[in-house]
Short mmCIF file of C-alpha atoms in Angstrom, two decimals:
data_model
loop_
_atom_site.label_atom_id
_atom_site.label_comp_id
_atom_site.label_asym_id
_atom_site.label_seq_id
_atom_site.Cartn_x
_atom_site.Cartn_y
_atom_site.Cartn_z
CA UNK A 9 -64.23 -32.52 -4.65
CA UNK A 10 -63.39 -35.84 -6.35
CA UNK A 11 -60.61 -36.01 -8.96
CA UNK A 12 -63.20 -36.62 -11.71
CA UNK A 13 -65.28 -33.57 -10.73
CA UNK A 14 -62.11 -31.47 -10.43
CA UNK A 15 -61.04 -32.46 -13.96
CA UNK A 16 -64.53 -31.64 -15.27
CA UNK A 17 -64.46 -28.24 -13.56
CA UNK A 18 -61.08 -27.46 -15.10
CA UNK A 19 -62.28 -28.61 -18.54
CA UNK A 20 -65.33 -26.36 -18.36
CA UNK A 21 -63.22 -23.46 -17.11
CA UNK A 22 -60.78 -23.84 -19.97
CA UNK A 23 -63.35 -24.27 -22.71
CA UNK A 24 -66.20 -21.97 -21.77
CA UNK A 25 -64.86 -19.35 -24.20
CA UNK A 26 -64.52 -21.82 -27.09
CA UNK A 27 -67.02 -20.92 -29.82
CA UNK A 28 -67.85 -21.53 -33.45
CA UNK A 29 -66.35 -18.94 -35.79
CA UNK A 30 -69.35 -17.63 -37.78
CA UNK A 31 -69.46 -18.75 -41.39
CA UNK A 32 -66.88 -21.52 -40.91
CA UNK A 33 -66.47 -24.99 -39.48
CA UNK A 34 -63.68 -23.71 -37.24
CA UNK A 35 -63.81 -22.84 -33.56
CA UNK A 36 -62.01 -20.00 -31.80
CA UNK A 37 -61.41 -18.82 -28.25
CA UNK A 38 -63.25 -15.62 -27.38
CA UNK A 39 -60.63 -13.58 -25.51
CA UNK A 40 -62.95 -10.57 -25.47
CA UNK A 41 -65.56 -12.41 -23.40
CA UNK A 42 -62.91 -13.76 -21.03
CA UNK A 43 -61.47 -10.28 -20.46
CA UNK A 44 -64.91 -8.69 -20.08
CA UNK A 45 -65.86 -11.30 -17.46
CA UNK A 46 -63.00 -10.03 -15.31
CA UNK A 47 -63.21 -6.31 -16.09
CA UNK A 48 -66.25 -5.10 -18.09
CA UNK A 49 -65.43 -2.56 -20.79
CA UNK A 50 -61.69 -3.14 -20.73
CA UNK A 51 -61.20 -5.19 -23.92
CA UNK A 52 -61.90 -2.25 -26.24
CA UNK A 53 -59.07 -0.28 -24.60
CA UNK A 54 -56.47 -3.02 -24.98
CA UNK A 55 -53.69 -2.54 -27.56
CA UNK A 56 -53.37 -5.03 -30.42
CA UNK A 57 -50.50 -6.91 -28.74
CA UNK A 58 -52.50 -7.35 -25.53
CA UNK A 59 -55.47 -8.78 -27.43
CA UNK A 60 -53.28 -11.39 -29.13
CA UNK A 61 -51.56 -12.30 -25.85
CA UNK A 62 -54.93 -12.58 -24.10
CA UNK A 63 -56.23 -14.98 -26.77
CA UNK A 64 -53.33 -17.38 -26.42
CA UNK A 65 -53.71 -17.35 -22.64
CA UNK A 66 -57.40 -18.27 -22.90
CA UNK A 67 -56.53 -21.01 -25.40
CA UNK A 68 -53.37 -22.46 -23.80
CA UNK A 69 -52.91 -21.28 -20.21
CA UNK A 70 -53.36 -23.56 -17.19
CA UNK A 71 -56.84 -22.72 -15.82
CA UNK A 72 -55.39 -22.29 -12.34
CA UNK A 73 -53.37 -19.24 -13.40
CA UNK A 74 -55.56 -17.99 -16.26
CA UNK A 75 -57.36 -15.24 -14.33
CA UNK A 76 -54.21 -13.90 -12.69
CA UNK A 77 -52.42 -13.92 -16.06
CA UNK A 78 -55.25 -12.07 -17.79
CA UNK A 79 -55.31 -9.50 -14.99
CA UNK A 80 -51.68 -8.66 -15.77
CA UNK A 81 -52.80 -7.70 -19.28
CA UNK A 82 -56.04 -5.97 -18.24
CA UNK A 83 -54.43 -3.97 -15.45
CA UNK A 84 -51.26 -3.35 -17.48
CA UNK A 85 -48.98 -4.77 -14.85
CA UNK A 86 -45.67 -6.58 -15.15
CA UNK A 87 -45.58 -8.23 -11.73
CA UNK A 88 -46.05 -11.86 -12.75
CA UNK A 89 -44.70 -14.13 -15.47
CA UNK A 90 -47.24 -15.73 -17.75
CA UNK A 91 -46.76 -18.32 -20.50
CA UNK A 92 -46.50 -17.50 -24.19
CA UNK A 93 -46.83 -20.31 -26.71
CA UNK A 94 -45.61 -19.14 -30.16
CA UNK A 95 -47.19 -21.02 -33.06
CA UNK A 96 -44.00 -21.32 -35.09
CA UNK A 97 -40.22 -21.23 -34.89
CA UNK A 98 -38.35 -19.75 -37.86
CA UNK A 99 -34.60 -20.31 -38.15
CA UNK A 100 -31.73 -19.39 -40.41
CA UNK A 101 -29.21 -22.09 -41.19
CA UNK A 102 -26.56 -21.20 -38.60
CA UNK A 103 -28.53 -21.04 -35.33
CA UNK A 104 -31.29 -23.28 -36.68
CA UNK A 105 -28.79 -25.97 -37.50
CA UNK A 106 -27.33 -25.72 -33.98
CA UNK A 107 -30.76 -26.31 -32.46
CA UNK A 108 -31.38 -29.32 -34.68
CA UNK A 109 -27.92 -30.72 -33.84
CA UNK A 110 -29.01 -30.61 -30.18
CA UNK A 111 -32.15 -32.58 -31.03
CA UNK A 112 -30.10 -35.08 -33.02
CA UNK A 113 -27.81 -35.48 -30.00
CA UNK A 114 -30.87 -36.01 -27.81
CA UNK A 115 -31.93 -38.79 -30.18
CA UNK A 116 -28.56 -40.47 -29.69
CA UNK A 117 -28.97 -40.26 -25.92
CA UNK A 118 -32.48 -41.76 -26.12
CA UNK A 119 -31.19 -44.58 -28.33
CA UNK A 120 -28.34 -45.31 -25.89
CA UNK A 121 -30.98 -45.78 -23.16
CA UNK A 122 -32.92 -48.23 -25.33
CA UNK A 123 -35.64 -45.75 -26.33
CA UNK A 124 -37.05 -44.87 -29.75
CA UNK A 125 -35.04 -41.94 -31.14
CA UNK A 126 -37.68 -41.20 -33.77
CA UNK A 127 -39.94 -39.91 -30.98
CA UNK A 128 -37.67 -36.89 -30.48
CA UNK A 129 -39.14 -34.15 -32.70
CA UNK A 130 -40.01 -30.48 -32.48
CA UNK A 131 -43.53 -30.17 -31.08
CA UNK A 132 -44.03 -26.75 -32.65
CA UNK A 133 -43.87 -26.16 -36.41
CA UNK A 134 -40.24 -25.33 -37.23
CA UNK A 135 -39.15 -23.72 -40.49
CA UNK A 136 -35.49 -23.47 -41.47
CA UNK A 137 -34.29 -21.28 -44.34
CA UNK A 138 -30.69 -21.44 -45.57
CA UNK A 139 -29.76 -17.79 -46.15
CA UNK A 140 -26.67 -16.95 -44.07
CA UNK A 141 -24.02 -18.93 -45.98
CA UNK A 142 -23.55 -17.19 -49.33
CA UNK A 143 -20.66 -14.77 -49.87
CA UNK A 144 -20.37 -12.41 -52.83
CA UNK A 145 -17.11 -13.82 -54.15
CA UNK A 146 -18.18 -12.90 -57.69
CA UNK A 147 -19.66 -9.43 -58.15
CA UNK A 148 -22.74 -8.32 -60.04
CA UNK A 149 -20.79 -7.28 -63.13
CA UNK A 150 -19.95 -10.96 -63.72
CA UNK A 151 -22.75 -12.46 -65.82
CA UNK A 152 -22.16 -15.86 -64.19
CA UNK A 153 -21.99 -14.51 -60.62
CA UNK A 154 -25.09 -16.30 -59.35
CA UNK A 155 -23.96 -19.77 -60.46
CA UNK A 156 -20.38 -19.24 -59.35
CA UNK A 157 -21.36 -17.97 -55.89
CA UNK A 158 -23.80 -20.84 -55.40
CA UNK A 159 -21.14 -23.37 -56.36
CA UNK A 160 -18.74 -21.90 -53.81
CA UNK A 161 -21.48 -21.88 -51.16
CA UNK A 162 -22.25 -25.56 -51.77
CA UNK A 163 -18.58 -26.55 -51.66
CA UNK A 164 -17.86 -24.65 -48.45
CA UNK A 165 -20.96 -25.93 -46.66
CA UNK A 166 -21.20 -29.48 -47.98
CA UNK A 167 -21.32 -31.18 -44.56
CA UNK A 168 -23.68 -28.61 -43.04
CA UNK A 169 -26.09 -28.76 -45.97
CA UNK A 170 -26.05 -32.55 -45.88
CA UNK A 171 -27.11 -32.50 -42.22
CA UNK A 172 -29.84 -29.94 -42.94
CA UNK A 173 -31.20 -32.11 -45.78
CA UNK A 174 -31.22 -35.10 -43.39
CA UNK A 175 -33.23 -33.06 -40.88
CA UNK A 176 -35.90 -32.38 -43.50
CA UNK A 177 -36.89 -36.04 -43.63
CA UNK A 178 -35.67 -37.26 -40.23
CA UNK A 179 -37.71 -34.88 -38.07
CA UNK A 180 -41.43 -34.30 -38.00
CA UNK A 181 -42.69 -30.70 -37.90
CA UNK A 182 -39.56 -29.47 -39.67
CA UNK A 183 -39.59 -27.89 -43.13
CA UNK A 184 -36.49 -26.71 -44.95
CA UNK A 185 -36.06 -24.15 -47.71
CA UNK A 186 -32.60 -24.86 -49.16
CA UNK A 187 -29.93 -22.40 -50.22
CA UNK A 188 -30.50 -20.21 -53.24
CA UNK A 189 -34.13 -19.29 -52.59
CA UNK A 190 -34.09 -16.16 -50.45
CA UNK A 191 -33.87 -14.57 -47.01
CA UNK A 192 -35.84 -16.05 -44.11
CA UNK A 193 -37.72 -12.84 -43.28
CA UNK A 194 -38.89 -12.14 -46.81
CA UNK A 195 -39.96 -15.74 -47.35
CA UNK A 196 -41.74 -15.61 -43.98
CA UNK A 197 -43.59 -12.50 -45.17
CA UNK A 198 -44.37 -13.71 -48.69
CA UNK A 199 -45.17 -17.34 -48.00
CA UNK A 200 -44.84 -18.88 -44.56
CA UNK A 201 -47.02 -16.76 -42.29
CA UNK A 202 -50.75 -17.48 -42.62
CA UNK A 203 -51.48 -14.46 -40.32
CA UNK A 204 -54.31 -16.55 -38.83
CA UNK A 205 -53.57 -20.20 -38.10
CA UNK A 206 -56.11 -23.02 -38.30
CA UNK A 207 -55.06 -26.29 -36.72
CA UNK A 208 -57.09 -29.17 -35.33
CA UNK A 209 -60.28 -27.24 -36.01
CA UNK A 210 -59.17 -24.13 -34.08
CA UNK A 211 -58.46 -20.70 -35.55
CA UNK A 212 -55.98 -18.45 -33.74
CA UNK A 213 -53.45 -15.67 -34.48
CA UNK A 214 -50.14 -16.67 -36.00
CA UNK A 215 -47.15 -15.87 -33.77
CA UNK A 216 -43.52 -16.85 -34.06
CA UNK A 217 -40.03 -16.60 -32.66
CA UNK A 218 -37.01 -16.54 -34.92
CA UNK A 219 -33.28 -17.05 -34.48
CA UNK A 220 -32.50 -13.66 -35.97
CA UNK A 221 -32.95 -10.15 -34.61
CA UNK A 222 -34.89 -9.03 -37.70
CA UNK A 223 -37.68 -11.58 -37.23
CA UNK A 224 -40.08 -8.64 -36.51
CA UNK A 225 -40.17 -8.17 -40.31
CA UNK A 226 -43.55 -9.97 -40.32
CA UNK A 227 -44.92 -7.75 -37.55
CA UNK A 228 -46.01 -5.77 -40.62
CA UNK A 229 -48.73 -8.39 -41.16
CA UNK A 230 -50.02 -8.10 -37.60
CA UNK A 231 -48.08 -11.22 -36.57
CA UNK A 232 -46.25 -11.00 -33.24
CA UNK A 233 -42.79 -12.19 -34.27
CA UNK A 234 -39.67 -11.55 -32.24
CA UNK A 235 -36.02 -12.51 -32.42
CA UNK A 236 -34.68 -14.86 -29.74
CA UNK A 237 -31.53 -16.80 -28.97
CA UNK A 238 -30.98 -20.40 -29.97
CA UNK A 239 -31.77 -21.84 -26.52
CA UNK A 240 -35.10 -20.04 -26.30
CA UNK A 241 -35.95 -21.20 -29.81
CA UNK A 242 -35.20 -24.78 -28.77
CA UNK A 243 -37.45 -24.40 -25.72
CA UNK A 244 -40.33 -23.30 -27.95
CA UNK A 245 -39.59 -26.09 -30.45
CA UNK A 246 -40.06 -28.64 -27.70
CA UNK A 247 -43.48 -27.26 -26.80
CA UNK A 248 -42.47 -25.44 -23.66
CA UNK A 249 -43.80 -21.92 -23.12
CA UNK A 250 -41.62 -18.86 -23.39
CA UNK A 251 -42.33 -17.17 -20.07
CA UNK A 252 -42.83 -13.43 -20.34
CA UNK A 253 -44.11 -10.39 -18.52
CA UNK A 254 -46.35 -7.83 -20.13
CA UNK A 255 -44.03 -5.62 -22.18
CA UNK A 256 -44.13 -1.85 -22.36
CA UNK A 257 -46.50 -1.28 -25.30
CA UNK A 258 -45.99 2.07 -27.00
CA UNK A 259 -48.28 3.57 -29.62
CA UNK A 260 -46.61 5.31 -32.56
CA UNK A 261 -49.07 7.49 -34.46
CA UNK A 262 -47.97 8.10 -38.04
CA UNK A 263 -49.42 11.29 -39.47
CA UNK A 264 -49.17 12.97 -42.86
CA UNK A 265 -48.21 11.52 -46.22
CA UNK A 266 -44.70 11.16 -47.57
CA UNK A 267 -43.39 13.54 -50.18
CA UNK A 268 -43.02 12.46 -53.79
CA UNK A 269 -39.90 10.37 -54.36
CA UNK A 270 -39.41 9.45 -50.71
CA UNK A 271 -38.85 5.73 -50.22
CA UNK A 272 -39.66 3.47 -47.28
CA UNK A 273 -35.92 3.40 -46.55
CA UNK A 274 -35.86 7.17 -46.16
CA UNK A 275 -38.78 6.83 -43.75
CA UNK A 276 -37.32 4.02 -41.68
CA UNK A 277 -33.94 5.73 -41.27
CA UNK A 278 -35.75 8.83 -39.99
CA UNK A 279 -37.98 6.73 -37.72
CA UNK A 280 -34.96 4.85 -36.38
CA UNK A 281 -33.29 8.11 -35.34
CA UNK A 282 -36.57 9.37 -33.82
CA UNK A 283 -37.32 6.23 -31.83
CA UNK A 284 -33.77 5.85 -30.53
CA UNK A 285 -34.09 9.33 -29.09
CA UNK A 286 -37.46 8.38 -27.55
CA UNK A 287 -35.86 5.42 -25.75
CA UNK A 288 -38.15 2.55 -26.70
CA UNK A 289 -35.66 -0.18 -25.74
CA UNK A 290 -37.39 -3.58 -25.27
CA UNK A 291 -40.82 -2.06 -25.98
CA UNK A 292 -43.49 -3.46 -28.28
CA UNK A 293 -44.43 -0.67 -30.67
CA UNK A 294 -47.77 -0.41 -32.47
CA UNK A 295 -47.86 1.85 -35.52
CA UNK A 296 -51.27 3.33 -36.29
CA UNK A 297 -52.94 6.42 -37.71
CA UNK A 298 -53.79 7.60 -41.21
CA UNK A 299 -50.12 7.60 -42.16
CA UNK A 300 -49.81 3.94 -41.22
CA UNK A 301 -52.97 2.92 -43.06
CA UNK A 302 -51.65 4.40 -46.31
CA UNK A 303 -48.42 2.37 -46.19
CA UNK A 304 -48.26 -0.85 -48.20
CA UNK A 305 -47.14 -4.06 -46.49
CA UNK A 306 -43.80 -3.68 -48.27
CA UNK A 307 -43.36 -0.25 -46.69
CA UNK A 308 -44.55 -1.49 -43.30
CA UNK A 309 -42.15 -4.43 -43.44
CA UNK A 310 -39.23 -2.07 -44.04
CA UNK A 311 -40.19 -0.26 -40.82
CA UNK A 312 -40.87 -3.42 -38.79
CA UNK A 313 -37.63 -5.02 -39.98
CA UNK A 314 -35.43 -2.39 -38.34
CA UNK A 315 -37.02 -2.92 -34.92
CA UNK A 316 -33.67 -3.95 -33.36
CA UNK A 317 -31.98 -0.86 -34.80
CA UNK A 318 -34.33 1.43 -32.93
CA UNK A 319 -34.03 -0.79 -29.87
CA UNK A 320 -37.53 -2.23 -29.61
CA UNK A 321 -38.59 -5.88 -29.46
CA UNK A 322 -41.55 -5.70 -31.86
CA UNK A 323 -42.88 -3.20 -34.41
CA UNK A 324 -46.53 -4.10 -34.98
CA UNK A 325 -49.09 -2.94 -37.52
CA UNK A 326 -52.81 -3.72 -37.36
CA UNK A 327 -54.58 -6.08 -39.77
CA UNK A 328 -56.45 -4.05 -42.39
CA UNK A 329 -57.20 -3.75 -46.12
CA UNK A 330 -53.48 -3.51 -46.93
CA UNK A 331 -52.93 -6.86 -45.24
CA UNK A 332 -55.70 -8.51 -47.25
CA UNK A 333 -54.44 -7.01 -50.50
CA UNK A 334 -50.91 -8.27 -49.81
CA UNK A 335 -52.11 -11.80 -49.02
CA UNK A 336 -53.94 -11.87 -52.35
CA UNK A 337 -50.94 -10.43 -54.19
CA UNK A 338 -48.61 -13.11 -52.79
CA UNK A 339 -50.90 -15.97 -53.81
CA UNK A 340 -52.37 -17.09 -50.52
CA UNK A 341 -55.38 -19.38 -50.96
CA UNK A 342 -58.69 -17.46 -51.17
CA UNK A 343 -60.06 -19.43 -48.20
CA UNK A 344 -57.06 -18.36 -46.10
CA UNK A 345 -57.49 -14.70 -47.07
CA UNK A 346 -61.18 -14.88 -46.12
CA UNK A 347 -60.28 -16.48 -42.79
CA UNK A 348 -57.84 -13.67 -41.93
CA UNK A 349 -60.43 -10.96 -42.52
CA UNK A 350 -63.26 -12.85 -40.83
CA UNK A 351 -61.24 -13.77 -37.75
CA UNK A 352 -59.75 -10.28 -37.35
CA UNK A 353 -63.16 -8.61 -37.53
CA UNK A 354 -64.75 -11.16 -35.19
CA UNK A 355 -62.09 -10.85 -32.49
CA UNK A 356 -61.28 -7.13 -32.51
CA UNK A 357 -57.97 -7.44 -34.37
CA UNK A 358 -59.17 -5.43 -37.40
CA UNK A 359 -57.79 -1.88 -37.56
CA UNK A 360 -61.21 -0.21 -37.22
CA UNK A 361 -61.77 -2.02 -33.92
CA UNK A 362 -58.57 -0.57 -32.46
CA UNK A 363 -59.59 3.09 -32.65
CA UNK A 364 -60.45 2.80 -28.95
CA UNK A 365 -57.11 1.22 -27.95
CA UNK A 366 -55.29 3.11 -25.23
CA UNK A 367 -51.55 3.34 -24.68
CA UNK A 368 -49.60 4.55 -21.66
CA UNK A 369 -47.38 6.42 -24.10
CA UNK A 370 -48.10 7.67 -27.63
CA UNK A 371 -45.41 9.08 -29.91
CA UNK A 372 -46.22 11.05 -33.06
CA UNK A 373 -44.19 10.99 -36.26
CA UNK A 374 -45.01 13.11 -39.31
CA UNK A 375 -44.28 11.27 -42.56
CA UNK A 376 -44.57 14.46 -44.60
CA UNK A 377 -41.40 15.86 -43.03
CA UNK A 378 -39.19 12.95 -44.09
CA UNK A 379 -36.50 13.90 -46.60
CA UNK A 380 -34.13 11.74 -48.62
CA UNK A 381 -31.80 10.05 -46.14
CA UNK A 382 -28.79 7.86 -45.65
CA UNK A 383 -27.49 6.63 -42.30
CA UNK A 384 -23.93 6.51 -41.12
CA UNK A 385 -21.16 6.20 -40.73
CA UNK A 386 -20.95 3.33 -38.25
CA UNK A 387 -24.48 3.48 -36.76
CA UNK A 388 -27.89 2.83 -38.36
CA UNK A 389 -29.55 5.49 -36.20
CA UNK A 390 -27.14 8.22 -37.30
CA UNK A 391 -29.38 9.77 -39.94
CA UNK A 392 -27.65 11.63 -42.72
CA UNK A 393 -29.86 13.71 -45.08
CA UNK A 394 -28.50 13.69 -48.61
CA UNK A 395 -28.73 17.49 -48.53
CA UNK A 396 -26.00 17.44 -45.88
CA UNK A 397 -23.51 15.19 -47.70
CA UNK A 398 -21.48 17.96 -49.34
CA UNK A 399 -21.66 20.24 -46.28
CA UNK A 400 -20.24 17.48 -44.08
CA UNK A 401 -17.48 16.71 -46.57
CA UNK A 402 -18.77 13.21 -47.28
CA UNK A 403 -19.38 13.86 -50.98
CA UNK A 404 -18.06 16.41 -53.42
CA UNK A 405 -20.29 19.40 -53.87
CA UNK A 406 -20.53 19.50 -57.64
CA UNK A 407 -20.03 17.56 -60.84
CA UNK A 408 -17.40 20.09 -61.94
CA UNK A 409 -15.43 19.73 -58.71
CA UNK A 410 -15.57 15.96 -58.93
CA UNK A 411 -14.11 15.87 -62.42
CA UNK A 412 -11.41 18.44 -61.69
CA UNK A 413 -10.17 16.40 -58.74
CA UNK A 414 -6.55 15.24 -58.90
CA UNK A 415 -7.11 11.62 -59.82
CA UNK A 416 -7.77 9.72 -62.99
CA UNK A 417 -10.43 7.13 -63.68
CA UNK A 418 -7.79 4.49 -63.05
CA UNK A 419 -6.64 5.75 -59.65
CA UNK A 420 -8.82 5.26 -56.65
CA UNK A 421 -9.57 8.45 -54.67
CA UNK A 422 -9.32 8.67 -50.90
CA UNK A 423 -12.78 7.97 -49.48
CA UNK A 424 -13.72 5.80 -52.45
CA UNK A 425 -16.80 3.60 -52.33
CA UNK A 426 -15.41 0.08 -52.82
CA UNK A 427 -18.69 -1.78 -52.21
CA UNK A 428 -22.15 -0.79 -53.46
CA UNK A 429 -24.73 -3.44 -52.62
CA UNK A 430 -28.47 -3.65 -53.11
CA UNK A 431 -29.11 -6.23 -50.43
CA UNK A 432 -30.95 -7.32 -47.28
CA UNK A 433 -34.41 -8.31 -46.16
CA UNK A 434 -35.02 -4.71 -45.05
CA UNK A 435 -35.23 -3.22 -48.51
CA UNK A 436 -35.31 -5.89 -51.21
CA UNK A 437 -38.64 -7.16 -49.81
CA UNK A 438 -40.10 -3.84 -50.96
CA UNK A 439 -40.91 -3.86 -54.71
CA UNK A 440 -41.18 -0.08 -54.79
CA UNK A 441 -37.58 0.26 -53.57
CA UNK A 442 -36.22 -2.29 -56.03
CA UNK A 443 -38.10 -0.89 -59.04
CA UNK A 444 -36.91 2.61 -58.10
CA UNK A 445 -33.31 1.34 -58.18
CA UNK A 446 -33.87 -0.21 -61.58
CA UNK A 447 -35.32 3.04 -62.94
CA UNK A 448 -32.28 4.95 -61.66
CA UNK A 449 -30.08 2.37 -63.40
CA UNK A 450 -32.02 2.85 -66.61
CA UNK A 451 -31.50 6.62 -66.48
CA UNK A 452 -27.82 6.18 -65.64
CA UNK A 453 -27.39 3.91 -68.66
CA UNK A 454 -29.13 6.45 -70.89
CA UNK A 455 -26.69 9.12 -69.68
CA UNK A 456 -23.71 6.87 -70.31
CA UNK A 457 -22.71 6.59 -66.67
CA UNK A 458 -20.62 3.55 -65.77
CA UNK A 459 -19.33 1.78 -62.68
CA UNK A 460 -15.90 2.87 -61.49
CA UNK A 461 -13.46 -0.06 -61.70
CA UNK A 462 -12.88 -0.15 -57.93
CA UNK A 463 -16.56 -0.48 -56.98
CA UNK A 464 -17.75 -4.02 -56.23
CA UNK A 465 -21.43 -3.93 -57.14
CA UNK A 466 -24.00 -6.59 -56.28
CA UNK A 467 -27.73 -7.20 -56.13
CA UNK A 468 -29.06 -9.88 -53.76
CA UNK A 469 -32.88 -9.88 -53.59
CA UNK A 470 -34.67 -11.41 -50.62
CA UNK A 471 -36.57 -13.82 -52.86
CA UNK A 472 -36.90 -14.89 -56.48
CA UNK A 473 -40.03 -12.76 -56.84
CA UNK A 474 -37.84 -9.69 -57.41
CA UNK A 475 -36.30 -11.23 -60.53
CA UNK A 476 -39.74 -12.05 -61.91
CA UNK A 477 -41.19 -8.55 -61.64
CA UNK A 478 -37.97 -6.90 -62.86
CA UNK A 479 -37.88 -9.18 -65.90
CA UNK A 480 -41.57 -8.56 -66.53
CA UNK A 481 -40.95 -4.81 -66.47
CA UNK A 482 -37.87 -5.10 -68.71
CA UNK A 483 -35.70 -3.56 -66.01
CA UNK A 484 -33.35 -6.39 -64.99
CA UNK A 485 -31.00 -5.77 -67.95
CA UNK A 486 -30.69 -2.13 -66.87
CA UNK A 487 -29.38 -3.18 -63.45
CA UNK A 488 -27.09 -5.77 -65.02
CA UNK A 489 -25.62 -3.21 -67.44
CA UNK A 490 -24.68 -0.99 -64.51
CA UNK A 491 -23.04 -3.91 -62.68
CA UNK A 492 -25.91 -4.82 -60.35
CA UNK A 493 -26.60 -8.32 -61.62
CA UNK A 494 -28.13 -10.85 -59.24
CA UNK A 495 -25.35 -12.51 -57.23
CA UNK A 496 -27.61 -14.67 -55.05
CA UNK A 497 -30.78 -14.82 -52.98
CA UNK A 498 -29.35 -14.50 -49.49
CA UNK A 499 -28.22 -12.01 -46.84
CA UNK A 500 -24.79 -11.43 -48.46
CA UNK A 501 -23.24 -7.99 -47.80
CA UNK A 502 -25.74 -7.03 -45.10
CA UNK A 503 -24.54 -10.02 -43.08
CA UNK A 504 -20.87 -9.18 -43.67
CA UNK A 505 -20.55 -11.76 -46.47
CA UNK A 506 -19.18 -9.25 -48.98
CA UNK A 507 -16.59 -11.65 -50.34
CA UNK A 508 -13.05 -10.85 -51.37
CA UNK A 509 -12.03 -7.68 -53.17
CA UNK A 510 -10.00 -7.70 -56.37
CA UNK A 511 -6.40 -8.29 -55.12
CA UNK A 512 -5.14 -5.26 -57.07
CA UNK A 513 -7.71 -2.98 -55.45
CA UNK A 514 -6.99 -4.40 -52.02
CA UNK A 515 -3.27 -3.88 -52.58
CA UNK A 516 -3.84 -0.27 -53.68
CA UNK A 517 -5.87 0.46 -50.54
CA UNK A 518 -3.00 -0.91 -48.44
CA UNK A 519 -0.12 0.69 -50.36
CA UNK A 520 -1.70 4.15 -50.51
CA UNK A 521 -3.36 3.88 -47.08
CA UNK A 522 -6.72 4.86 -48.56
CA UNK A 523 -9.83 5.46 -46.51
CA UNK A 524 -12.43 3.38 -48.35
CA UNK A 525 -16.16 3.04 -47.70
CA UNK A 526 -19.22 0.93 -48.50
CA UNK A 527 -22.81 1.83 -49.30
CA UNK A 528 -25.53 -0.80 -48.91
CA UNK A 529 -29.29 -1.04 -48.63
CA UNK A 530 -28.97 -3.07 -45.45
CA UNK A 531 -29.87 -2.52 -41.82
CA UNK A 532 -26.50 -2.44 -40.04
CA UNK A 533 -23.29 -0.57 -40.77
CA UNK A 534 -21.17 -1.07 -37.66
CA UNK A 535 -17.42 -0.63 -38.12
CA UNK A 536 -15.84 -3.79 -39.52
CA UNK A 537 -19.14 -5.52 -40.26
CA UNK A 538 -19.35 -5.00 -44.01
CA UNK A 539 -15.74 -5.62 -45.04
CA UNK A 540 -12.34 -5.33 -43.28
CA UNK A 541 -11.15 -2.84 -45.89
CA UNK A 542 -14.26 -0.64 -45.74
CA UNK A 543 -13.43 1.74 -42.91
CA UNK A 544 -16.97 3.11 -42.83
CA UNK A 545 -20.33 2.08 -44.23
CA UNK A 546 -23.48 3.98 -45.08
CA UNK A 547 -27.03 2.67 -45.26
CA UNK A 548 -29.11 3.83 -48.20
CA UNK A 549 -32.22 2.96 -50.17
CA UNK A 550 -31.68 0.67 -53.19
CA UNK A 551 -31.92 3.62 -55.64
CA UNK A 552 -29.41 5.67 -53.63
#
């Protein structure tokens, strides 16, 4: 066959599944037809993840290996590598900056060889959010904490931030959200992910890799998003595929409805314990069932976010009415919302079309049995029901006992909580959790309860949206009165950026050899992570 005829044959092979998306001017690649051509009747049994992976193979894979790659998905084998082309790369400022420094160095090398350095750019859309640099040097009981902490952040990171600002205009395909705006995962959920992409006249599922282990946060939207290392992120940036084998895809059927007063944090801490025991390491999980359908995107995101804590790689939810409602709520363009629903229903990615999906392993979890939980000490999968706190000697058993203890309000007790932080992408992306915390604060204020002088309190929402709805509800002053004023929009305590303690408190801990602790609404509580003087840390919902 001549070279021309060979090229034509490959072109036809690659584009025979390219079709017009009904009701639009966009085209899409019909992965269902491609799969059915190889194995009739198999597409309807494929899990959600497999359908998304099949689509990108049909759209991007070399025709010579397309059939063999699709067979890996159809036959549920992991014998051969196949290419995965994520649509986006999402970075935080530390690892993201490192990747961009490499590209800047590559520009220098190109220039030294007489080439045009401006031609060195990420091929894939790259989004960098500055969220890992802010420390809580000034606590939430300081009315000027936000401005003071931001000033310190800018001073400490002047050179880094200057380079990041340069990248914003120097590189194509790079967008930057500067410091002081929120956490990468929450911004990804609220703003950056379109769920369905449309580029160059083609509609296709949004997918991304991120330089943070909690990138699966947006799996809640039905977007395959996984955390990777900096080198793999750079590979994707430059347009190279991330080679993969079909992962172990596990179905997690959520049954029942949660009890009144149970938060998404209570649920995720129970699920984390359950899934760790079920050994789902490196698996892609797909949550489904009536229990899953009743969860809001905020609740789903809390579950997806802690994917690394239960050891999996992804924690997916299907696209359904909750997805559409959330996209409307967060101000996505009406045309984009319509595209998501239309594309999902056309291609079998809508929840109703996945009733026939089959999994090699299905786990069942009953939401109605979840009680109020903490986790700790030391490990996020060590669930600790609040009903067990007194029995295990972690808290005092009664109000009377607490106030008859042999210490005054001015002397710190052994086991004191020195840090109490409402923080992290896991929980502050969930309005229900944050509003619940504010209502607890309101009740505490009504009862005349106050912060103990040794407790460093802080509130660091994942985005500025939290401040808006709390102000609208008249609840932000209640949090501020209790000492939980907004200290920044960043990872803060969850990332170990708790800031310094009051020198007098630190000295008292040392002099009296006190065993002090921290409580935070984060996702990790490993020894030494939260603060050097907090011997142990407990995870809790924002209201707890």
